[in-house]
Short mmCIF file of C-alpha atoms in Angstrom, two decimals:
data_model
loop_
_atom_site.label_atom_id
_atom_site.label_comp_id
_atom_site.label_asym_id
_atom_site.label_seq_id
_atom_site.Cartn_x
_atom_site.Cartn_y
_atom_site.Cartn_z
CA MET A 285 46.56 110.71 142.23
CA GLY A 286 47.06 108.37 145.20
CA ASP A 287 48.01 104.70 144.94
CA ASN A 288 44.57 103.46 145.97
CA GLU A 289 42.89 105.65 143.37
CA ILE A 290 45.25 104.38 140.68
CA LEU A 291 44.50 100.76 141.56
CA ASN A 292 40.75 101.46 141.75
CA ASN A 293 40.87 102.99 138.28
CA LEU A 294 42.59 99.87 136.96
CA ALA A 295 39.94 97.68 138.59
CA GLY A 296 37.29 99.82 136.93
CA ILE A 297 38.61 98.88 133.48
CA VAL A 298 37.79 95.19 134.01
CA GLY A 299 35.00 95.51 136.60
CA GLY A 300 35.36 94.88 140.31
CA GLU A 301 34.43 91.21 139.97
CA ASN A 302 37.44 90.72 137.69
CA ALA A 303 40.01 92.30 140.01
CA VAL A 304 41.74 90.82 143.06
CA PRO A 305 43.43 93.48 145.22
CA GLY A 306 45.49 93.33 148.40
CA ASP A 307 46.10 90.09 150.27
CA GLY A 308 44.14 88.04 147.72
CA ALA A 309 46.81 88.78 145.13
CA ALA A 310 49.48 86.84 147.03
CA GLU A 311 48.61 83.53 145.35
CA PHE A 312 49.60 85.09 142.03
CA SER A 313 53.19 85.70 143.15
CA VAL A 314 56.01 85.30 140.65
CA GLY A 315 59.36 84.25 142.05
CA GLY A 316 58.14 85.05 145.56
CA VAL A 317 57.09 88.62 144.68
CA ALA A 318 53.36 89.36 145.11
CA PRO A 319 51.52 91.93 142.97
CA ARG A 320 49.39 94.68 144.50
CA ILE A 321 46.41 93.81 142.31
CA VAL A 322 45.46 91.08 139.83
CA LEU A 323 43.35 92.01 136.79
CA PHE A 324 41.41 89.65 134.51
CA PRO A 325 40.55 91.55 131.32
CA GLY A 326 37.91 90.03 129.06
CA THR A 327 38.80 91.77 125.80
CA ILE A 328 41.92 92.86 123.95
CA GLU A 329 40.73 96.45 124.29
CA GLU A 330 40.72 96.09 128.08
CA VAL A 331 44.28 94.75 127.95
CA SER A 332 45.23 97.81 125.90
CA GLU A 333 43.58 100.21 128.36
CA ILE A 334 45.36 98.57 131.30
CA MET A 335 48.73 98.92 129.59
CA LYS A 336 48.06 102.56 128.68
CA ALA A 337 47.27 103.31 132.32
CA ALA A 338 50.24 101.34 133.60
CA SER A 339 52.57 103.14 131.21
CA ARG A 340 51.18 106.52 132.20
CA ASP A 341 51.58 105.81 135.93
CA SER A 342 54.86 103.83 135.62
CA LEU A 343 53.33 100.66 137.09
CA SER A 344 55.05 97.34 136.51
CA VAL A 345 52.89 94.64 134.89
CA ILE A 346 53.36 90.88 135.24
CA PRO A 347 51.63 89.01 132.37
CA MET A 348 50.36 85.54 133.20
CA GLY A 349 48.04 82.74 132.18
CA SER A 350 47.61 79.95 134.73
CA ASN A 351 50.88 80.89 136.49
CA THR A 352 52.29 77.38 136.06
CA LYS A 353 55.79 78.71 135.27
CA SER A 354 56.08 81.25 138.09
CA GLY A 355 59.50 79.89 139.10
CA LEU A 356 61.10 80.44 135.68
CA GLY A 357 63.51 83.34 135.40
CA ASP A 358 64.94 85.81 137.90
CA ALA A 359 62.70 87.43 140.47
CA VAL A 360 60.94 90.52 139.15
CA THR A 361 62.22 93.76 140.62
CA ARG A 362 58.72 95.25 140.89
CA ALA A 363 55.22 93.77 140.78
CA ASP A 364 52.42 96.31 140.82
CA VAL A 365 49.88 94.64 138.54
CA ALA A 366 49.45 91.00 137.53
CA LEU A 367 47.53 90.81 134.27
CA SER A 368 45.95 87.42 133.62
CA VAL A 369 44.64 86.63 130.14
CA LYS A 370 42.64 83.60 131.33
CA ARG A 371 39.32 85.19 130.26
CA LEU A 372 40.66 85.47 126.70
CA ASN A 373 39.97 81.82 126.02
CA ARG A 374 38.23 81.33 122.67
CA ILE A 375 39.15 79.49 119.50
CA LEU A 376 38.66 82.24 116.92
CA GLU A 377 39.29 80.37 113.65
CA HIS A 378 40.01 76.79 112.65
CA GLU A 379 40.74 76.41 108.96
CA SER A 380 40.99 72.63 108.91
CA ALA A 381 41.64 72.49 105.15
CA ASP A 382 44.66 74.76 105.59
CA MET A 383 45.77 73.06 108.83
CA VAL A 384 45.90 76.31 110.82
CA ALA A 385 43.97 77.68 113.80
CA THR A 386 43.86 80.97 115.71
CA ALA A 387 42.98 81.21 119.38
CA GLU A 388 43.15 83.67 122.25
CA CYS A 389 46.19 83.19 124.44
CA GLY A 390 44.35 82.55 127.71
CA LEU A 391 42.95 79.31 126.28
CA THR A 392 44.46 76.22 127.85
CA LEU A 393 46.30 73.81 125.59
CA ALA A 394 43.98 71.03 126.77
CA ALA A 395 40.88 72.98 125.67
CA PHE A 396 42.53 73.93 122.38
CA GLN A 397 43.31 70.29 121.61
CA GLN A 398 39.75 69.30 122.46
CA GLY A 399 38.39 71.92 120.07
CA LEU A 400 40.71 70.81 117.26
CA GLY A 401 39.99 67.13 117.82
CA GLY A 402 36.60 67.36 116.12
CA LYS A 403 38.48 67.72 112.83
CA ASN A 404 41.03 65.05 113.81
CA GLN A 405 43.76 67.66 114.12
CA PHE A 406 46.02 68.79 116.96
CA LEU A 407 48.78 71.20 117.90
CA PRO A 408 51.83 68.95 118.37
CA VAL A 409 53.40 70.61 121.40
CA ASP A 410 53.64 68.59 124.60
CA PRO A 411 55.05 70.85 127.32
CA PRO A 412 54.73 70.16 131.04
CA HIS A 413 51.85 71.47 133.19
CA VAL A 414 49.09 70.70 130.65
CA ALA A 415 46.98 69.06 133.37
CA SER A 416 47.56 72.14 135.56
CA GLY A 417 46.08 74.44 132.92
CA ALA A 418 49.06 75.60 130.84
CA THR A 419 47.80 78.27 128.44
CA LEU A 420 48.79 78.97 124.85
CA GLY A 421 50.28 82.31 125.84
CA GLY A 422 52.27 80.79 128.67
CA ILE A 423 53.63 78.06 126.40
CA ILE A 424 54.78 80.67 123.88
CA ALA A 425 56.24 82.99 126.52
CA SER A 426 58.17 80.21 128.25
CA GLY A 427 59.25 78.53 125.00
CA GLU A 428 58.54 75.13 126.53
CA SER A 429 58.21 71.95 124.50
CA GLY A 430 58.37 68.24 125.24
CA PRO A 431 59.51 64.88 123.88
CA GLU A 432 57.53 65.21 120.63
CA ARG A 433 59.68 68.11 119.43
CA LEU A 434 61.84 65.44 117.75
CA ARG A 435 59.09 64.80 115.21
CA TYR A 436 57.22 68.09 115.04
CA GLY A 437 59.66 70.79 116.11
CA THR A 438 59.29 73.39 118.84
CA THR A 439 56.63 75.98 119.58
CA ARG A 440 58.76 78.50 117.68
CA GLU A 441 58.39 76.43 114.51
CA LEU A 442 54.64 75.90 114.92
CA LEU A 443 53.71 79.51 115.73
CA ILE A 444 53.03 81.39 112.49
CA GLY A 445 51.13 84.48 113.63
CA MET A 446 50.22 86.46 116.73
CA LYS A 447 48.58 89.56 118.14
CA ALA A 448 50.10 91.34 121.13
CA VAL A 449 49.71 94.49 123.20
CA ARG A 450 52.85 96.55 123.73
CA ALA A 451 53.84 98.23 126.97
CA ASP A 452 52.26 101.52 125.84
CA GLY A 453 48.95 99.84 124.99
CA THR A 454 49.50 99.67 121.23
CA ILE A 455 47.94 96.57 119.63
CA PHE A 456 50.01 95.01 116.86
CA ASN A 457 50.07 91.91 114.67
CA GLY A 458 53.03 89.77 113.65
CA GLY A 459 53.32 86.96 111.14
CA ALA A 460 50.29 85.78 109.22
CA LYS A 461 47.54 83.16 109.15
CA VAL A 462 49.22 81.13 106.44
CA VAL A 463 52.04 78.62 106.85
CA LYS A 464 54.19 80.04 104.02
CA ASN A 465 54.30 83.69 105.06
CA VAL A 466 57.06 85.56 103.19
CA ALA A 467 56.45 89.19 104.21
CA GLY A 468 58.70 91.08 106.63
CA TYR A 469 60.38 90.10 109.88
CA ASP A 470 59.09 86.96 111.57
CA LEU A 471 58.13 88.75 114.80
CA PRO A 472 56.23 85.85 116.43
CA LYS A 473 59.50 83.94 116.79
CA LEU A 474 60.94 86.80 118.85
CA PHE A 475 58.19 86.41 121.44
CA VAL A 476 58.81 82.69 121.99
CA GLY A 477 60.73 82.36 125.26
CA SER A 478 60.54 86.11 126.00
CA LEU A 479 58.79 85.52 129.36
CA GLY A 480 56.30 88.32 128.84
CA THR A 481 59.00 91.00 128.70
CA LEU A 482 58.16 92.35 125.23
CA GLY A 483 54.36 92.50 125.21
CA ILE A 484 51.11 90.85 126.30
CA LEU A 485 50.30 87.96 123.96
CA VAL A 486 46.57 87.95 123.24
CA GLU A 487 46.10 85.86 120.06
CA ALA A 488 48.17 83.18 118.35
CA THR A 489 47.94 81.29 115.06
CA PHE A 490 49.47 77.83 114.80
CA ARG A 491 50.27 75.25 112.17
CA LEU A 492 48.41 71.99 112.90
CA TYR A 493 48.90 68.29 112.16
CA PRO A 494 46.56 65.30 111.80
CA VAL A 495 46.10 63.21 114.94
CA PRO A 496 48.13 60.00 114.47
CA GLU A 497 46.06 56.87 113.98
CA PHE A 498 48.14 54.58 116.20
CA SER A 499 51.06 54.73 118.59
CA ARG A 500 53.54 52.37 120.23
CA THR A 501 56.60 52.80 122.44
CA CYS A 502 59.65 50.58 122.81
CA VAL A 503 61.25 50.74 126.27
CA ALA A 504 64.69 49.17 126.70
CA GLY A 505 67.28 49.03 129.48
CA PHE A 506 71.00 48.83 128.67
CA GLY A 507 74.04 47.32 130.31
CA SER A 508 75.94 50.60 130.20
CA LEU A 509 75.60 54.27 129.34
CA GLU A 510 77.94 53.73 126.39
CA ASP A 511 75.61 51.08 124.97
CA SER A 512 72.52 53.26 125.31
CA GLN A 513 74.24 56.23 123.64
CA ALA A 514 75.46 54.00 120.80
CA ALA A 515 71.85 52.92 120.29
CA VAL A 516 70.81 56.59 120.17
CA HIS A 517 73.33 57.17 117.38
CA ALA A 518 72.07 54.13 115.47
CA LEU A 519 68.42 55.16 115.79
CA LEU A 520 69.07 58.73 114.65
CA ASN A 521 70.92 57.42 111.60
CA SER A 522 68.21 54.88 110.72
CA ASP A 523 65.11 55.16 108.53
CA VAL A 524 62.80 55.06 111.57
CA VAL A 525 60.48 58.08 111.83
CA MET A 526 60.40 58.57 115.58
CA THR A 527 57.93 60.82 117.37
CA SER A 528 60.01 60.84 120.56
CA LEU A 529 63.36 59.45 121.70
CA GLU A 530 64.07 59.77 125.41
CA HIS A 531 67.25 58.80 127.28
CA VAL A 532 66.39 58.26 130.95
CA THR A 533 68.63 57.82 133.99
CA PRO A 534 68.07 54.67 136.11
CA PRO A 535 66.27 56.19 139.13
CA LEU A 536 63.87 58.20 136.97
CA ALA A 537 63.11 55.20 134.75
CA GLU A 538 62.17 53.22 137.85
CA ALA A 539 60.02 56.05 139.24
CA VAL A 540 58.09 56.47 135.97
CA SER A 541 57.70 52.68 135.73
CA GLU A 542 56.11 52.52 139.17
CA ARG A 543 53.48 55.07 138.17
CA SER A 544 52.80 53.84 134.63
CA GLY A 545 53.33 50.08 134.77
CA ALA A 546 55.82 50.16 131.89
CA PRO A 547 58.47 47.45 132.43
CA VAL A 548 62.03 48.59 133.11
CA LYS A 549 65.33 46.97 134.05
CA ARG A 550 66.48 48.15 137.49
CA GLY A 551 69.73 50.08 137.68
CA SER A 552 69.90 50.65 133.91
CA TYR A 553 69.88 53.59 131.56
CA HIS A 554 66.80 53.37 129.36
CA LEU A 555 65.73 54.50 125.93
CA ALA A 556 62.08 55.08 125.14
CA VAL A 557 61.21 55.26 121.44
CA ARG A 558 57.73 56.37 120.44
CA ILE A 559 56.35 55.89 116.94
CA ALA A 560 52.98 57.38 115.97
CA ASN A 561 51.54 57.01 112.47
CA VAL A 562 49.16 54.74 110.59
CA GLU A 563 48.96 51.36 112.31
CA LYS A 564 50.83 49.27 109.72
CA ALA A 565 53.73 51.72 109.61
CA VAL A 566 53.92 51.77 113.41
CA ARG A 567 53.99 47.98 113.64
CA ASP A 568 56.64 47.69 110.92
CA GLN A 569 58.84 50.40 112.42
CA THR A 570 58.48 48.97 115.91
CA GLU A 571 60.20 45.82 114.69
CA LEU A 572 62.99 47.89 113.13
CA VAL A 573 63.50 49.68 116.45
CA ARG A 574 63.54 46.43 118.39
CA GLY A 575 66.18 45.09 116.03
CA ILE A 576 68.39 48.16 116.46
CA LEU A 577 68.08 48.02 120.23
CA LYS A 578 68.86 44.29 120.27
CA ASN A 579 72.01 44.93 118.24
CA HIS A 580 73.15 47.11 121.14
CA GLY A 581 72.41 44.56 123.84
CA ALA A 582 68.88 45.53 124.89
CA GLU A 583 65.61 43.62 124.69
CA ALA A 584 62.78 46.10 124.19
CA SER A 585 59.35 45.87 125.77
CA VAL A 586 56.54 47.32 123.67
CA VAL A 587 53.78 49.32 125.37
CA GLU A 588 50.70 51.01 123.97
CA GLY A 589 47.36 52.39 125.14
CA ASP A 590 46.97 53.58 128.73
CA VAL A 591 50.36 52.29 129.87
CA GLU A 592 52.11 54.11 127.03
CA ASN A 593 50.20 57.35 127.67
CA SER A 594 50.92 57.17 131.39
CA PHE A 595 54.62 56.56 130.73
CA TRP A 596 54.95 59.61 128.48
CA SER A 597 52.91 61.73 130.87
CA GLY A 598 55.48 60.92 133.55
CA ILE A 599 58.34 61.89 131.24
CA ARG A 600 56.63 65.04 129.98
CA GLU A 601 55.69 66.31 133.46
CA PHE A 602 59.13 65.62 134.94
CA PRO A 603 60.48 67.43 136.92
CA GLY A 604 57.23 69.20 137.80
CA GLY A 605 56.88 72.71 139.14
CA SER A 606 56.60 74.99 142.17
CA SER A 607 59.60 76.38 143.97
CA GLU A 608 60.43 74.66 147.23
CA GLU A 609 63.34 74.57 149.59
CA GLY A 610 65.92 71.89 148.93
CA ARG A 611 65.02 71.39 145.27
CA ALA A 612 66.28 72.73 141.95
CA VAL A 613 64.98 72.11 138.43
CA LEU A 614 67.49 72.60 135.63
CA LYS A 615 67.46 72.54 131.84
CA SER A 616 70.69 71.76 130.04
CA GLY A 617 71.18 72.10 126.30
CA VAL A 618 74.16 70.32 124.76
CA VAL A 619 75.09 68.67 121.48
CA ILE A 620 73.70 65.14 121.25
CA SER A 621 77.06 63.45 121.73
CA GLU A 622 77.65 65.31 125.02
CA VAL A 623 74.55 63.96 126.80
CA PRO A 624 76.60 61.14 128.40
CA SER A 625 79.06 63.70 129.80
CA VAL A 626 76.22 65.43 131.65
CA PHE A 627 74.87 62.07 132.82
CA ARG A 628 78.32 61.17 134.20
CA VAL A 629 78.35 64.33 136.33
CA ILE A 630 74.85 63.43 137.56
CA GLU A 631 76.18 59.99 138.54
CA MET A 632 79.02 61.67 140.45
CA LEU A 633 76.58 63.96 142.24
CA SER A 634 74.37 61.01 143.17
CA ASP A 635 77.37 59.15 144.56
CA GLY A 636 78.10 62.26 146.65
CA GLY A 637 74.67 62.26 148.25
CA VAL A 638 72.68 64.55 145.93
CA ALA A 639 69.32 63.10 144.90
CA ALA A 640 69.46 63.56 141.13
CA LEU A 641 67.07 62.53 138.35
CA ALA A 642 67.39 63.33 134.65
CA SER A 643 65.86 62.68 131.26
CA ALA A 644 67.30 63.74 127.90
CA ARG A 645 65.54 64.47 124.63
CA ALA A 646 68.12 62.28 122.97
CA GLY A 647 67.52 63.61 119.47
CA ASN A 648 68.31 67.23 120.30
CA GLY A 649 70.37 67.30 123.50
CA VAL A 650 67.90 68.96 125.89
CA ILE A 651 68.23 67.45 129.38
CA MET A 652 65.73 68.01 132.20
CA ILE A 653 67.28 67.59 135.65
CA GLU A 654 65.96 67.58 139.21
CA LEU A 655 68.32 67.94 142.19
CA ARG A 656 67.55 67.72 145.91
CA GLY A 657 69.83 68.81 148.74
CA ASP A 658 70.65 71.77 150.97
CA ASP A 659 71.31 75.15 149.35
CA HIS A 660 75.10 74.88 149.47
CA THR A 661 75.00 71.41 147.91
CA LEU A 662 72.58 72.54 145.19
CA VAL A 663 74.68 75.55 144.22
CA SER A 664 77.81 73.39 143.99
CA ALA A 665 75.95 70.80 141.90
CA ILE A 666 74.57 73.47 139.56
CA ASP A 667 78.08 74.86 139.08
CA SER A 668 79.37 71.39 138.14
CA LEU A 669 76.55 70.76 135.67
CA ARG A 670 76.88 74.23 134.15
CA MET A 671 80.61 73.69 133.69
CA VAL A 672 80.17 70.44 131.79
CA SER A 673 77.28 71.87 129.74
CA GLU A 674 79.13 75.03 128.74
CA SER A 675 82.45 73.28 128.10
CA GLY A 676 80.98 71.79 124.92
CA GLY A 677 79.29 75.01 123.81
CA GLY A 678 75.99 74.30 125.56
CA THR A 679 73.96 76.04 128.24
CA LEU A 680 72.37 75.34 131.60
CA VAL A 681 69.41 77.30 132.97
CA ILE A 682 67.72 77.11 136.37
CA ASN A 683 64.04 76.52 135.62
CA ASP A 684 63.01 76.55 139.27
CA ALA A 685 64.73 76.88 142.64
CA SER A 686 64.56 78.91 145.83
CA PRO A 687 65.51 82.60 145.54
CA ASP A 688 68.72 82.00 147.50
CA VAL A 689 69.88 79.22 145.15
CA LYS A 690 69.01 81.28 142.07
CA SER A 691 70.92 84.26 143.42
CA ALA A 692 74.01 82.24 144.33
CA ALA A 693 74.21 80.10 141.19
CA GLY A 694 72.75 82.49 138.62
CA VAL A 695 69.66 81.57 136.60
CA TRP A 696 70.99 81.92 133.06
CA GLY A 697 74.73 81.36 133.15
CA ASP A 698 76.95 83.25 130.73
CA LEU A 699 74.82 84.83 128.00
CA GLY A 700 77.83 86.51 126.40
CA SER A 701 77.24 89.24 123.82
CA GLY A 702 73.67 88.04 123.41
CA TYR A 703 72.72 89.74 126.66
CA ASP A 704 73.43 93.22 125.30
CA LEU A 705 71.35 92.45 122.21
CA MET A 706 68.48 91.23 124.41
CA LYS A 707 68.61 94.46 126.42
CA ARG A 708 68.42 96.55 123.24
CA ILE A 709 65.41 94.58 122.00
CA LYS A 710 63.74 94.93 125.40
CA SER A 711 64.38 98.68 125.39
CA GLY A 712 62.84 99.01 121.93
CA TYR A 713 59.61 97.24 122.87
CA ASP A 714 59.38 98.41 126.50
CA PRO A 715 61.48 101.56 127.06
CA LEU A 716 60.13 102.11 130.60
CA SER A 717 60.81 98.45 131.52
CA ILE A 718 57.39 97.91 133.05
CA LEU A 719 56.77 94.40 131.65
CA ASN A 720 58.19 91.71 133.97
CA PRO A 721 61.11 93.97 134.96
CA GLY A 722 64.23 91.99 135.83
CA ARG A 723 62.80 88.57 135.05
CA LEU A 724 64.82 88.06 131.87
CA VAL A 725 66.75 91.30 131.27
#
């Protein structure tokens, strides 16, 4: 069977109107590699039939939702078929009394939240790219979260069940539709952050929370990095129930302030402390936070409403997406006490002419970083930041950069013995390595 006949047969599974062949597929590139055809199945059975055909004909398959994280990971080694689940976009069940909901994985997070809002509930994940159409499947596959993970945990903790299609077309379920599932391996957790290398996610069940009644944010600039980190320590050891705690470098604080209207102190490291709860509790805890910040030399401004929402949107969406020359987006993970060490290296890079912005989830040590410079400068800067991150037992990953920078610096850093384990898991789920080959392992 010739290549054109194989691709035509794949298009026949979904219908010609739901297939984009040839040059039209270029806009669905992943890491600069364009697929030969893009398919938009409308049912789980169609996904299964596509995977059976791909497995039979040894075609590589690139799973995707809205393609908002196309720069994450290494470049795929082959890209025959891009399989988009965007037509799988329904809320299937919402058991509001049990605080759980099941939806198809092509549904956008924004649409999911809107559907849950009628029962005053929400899924408390706040990853980037929500306005760009981030889907539930893409959020699971990338493992992304945002500032609110301090209060609610990560996607891995909120995902309790799933349905997926394996590389050979087999449909299987993992987890359950109850929060306290006690049976068998917790397979859904394995798929979080797997970048579509283990199977096509088609349904997901999540634990939900009530929408908070009221929210306020304290924004405070400090005289030194040492003072701001001391305030972080005090806040984390206080009785304040924080939704988010962000530690922001001076240039990023000023940039977010310009867009949101939130007041900041120029040239200063800032903490942003969000509290969301019933109104009385928020007002009481806001005063506790202001007192703690004042004890460390900072007068806090309090924002709420549109200004507050705009401020956190700026933090959540930083550093933004899309690969471009002269730019690298990094994600460092260190112990909380080592955040200042990473910030000091960023200061050094800035003094050396690298445009560098950063924001840390101060309660868990995740730091988002944007660098701008020529390729040689970026690779050197990434090496410096990886060295300081790994010296304390942490990690540094390139979330987005040009192919040349990724190749020279390495996307993942040293994965150690974990890499061999990942390869064995990949081989078990996808022995022909047709799902996103080379992107993760």
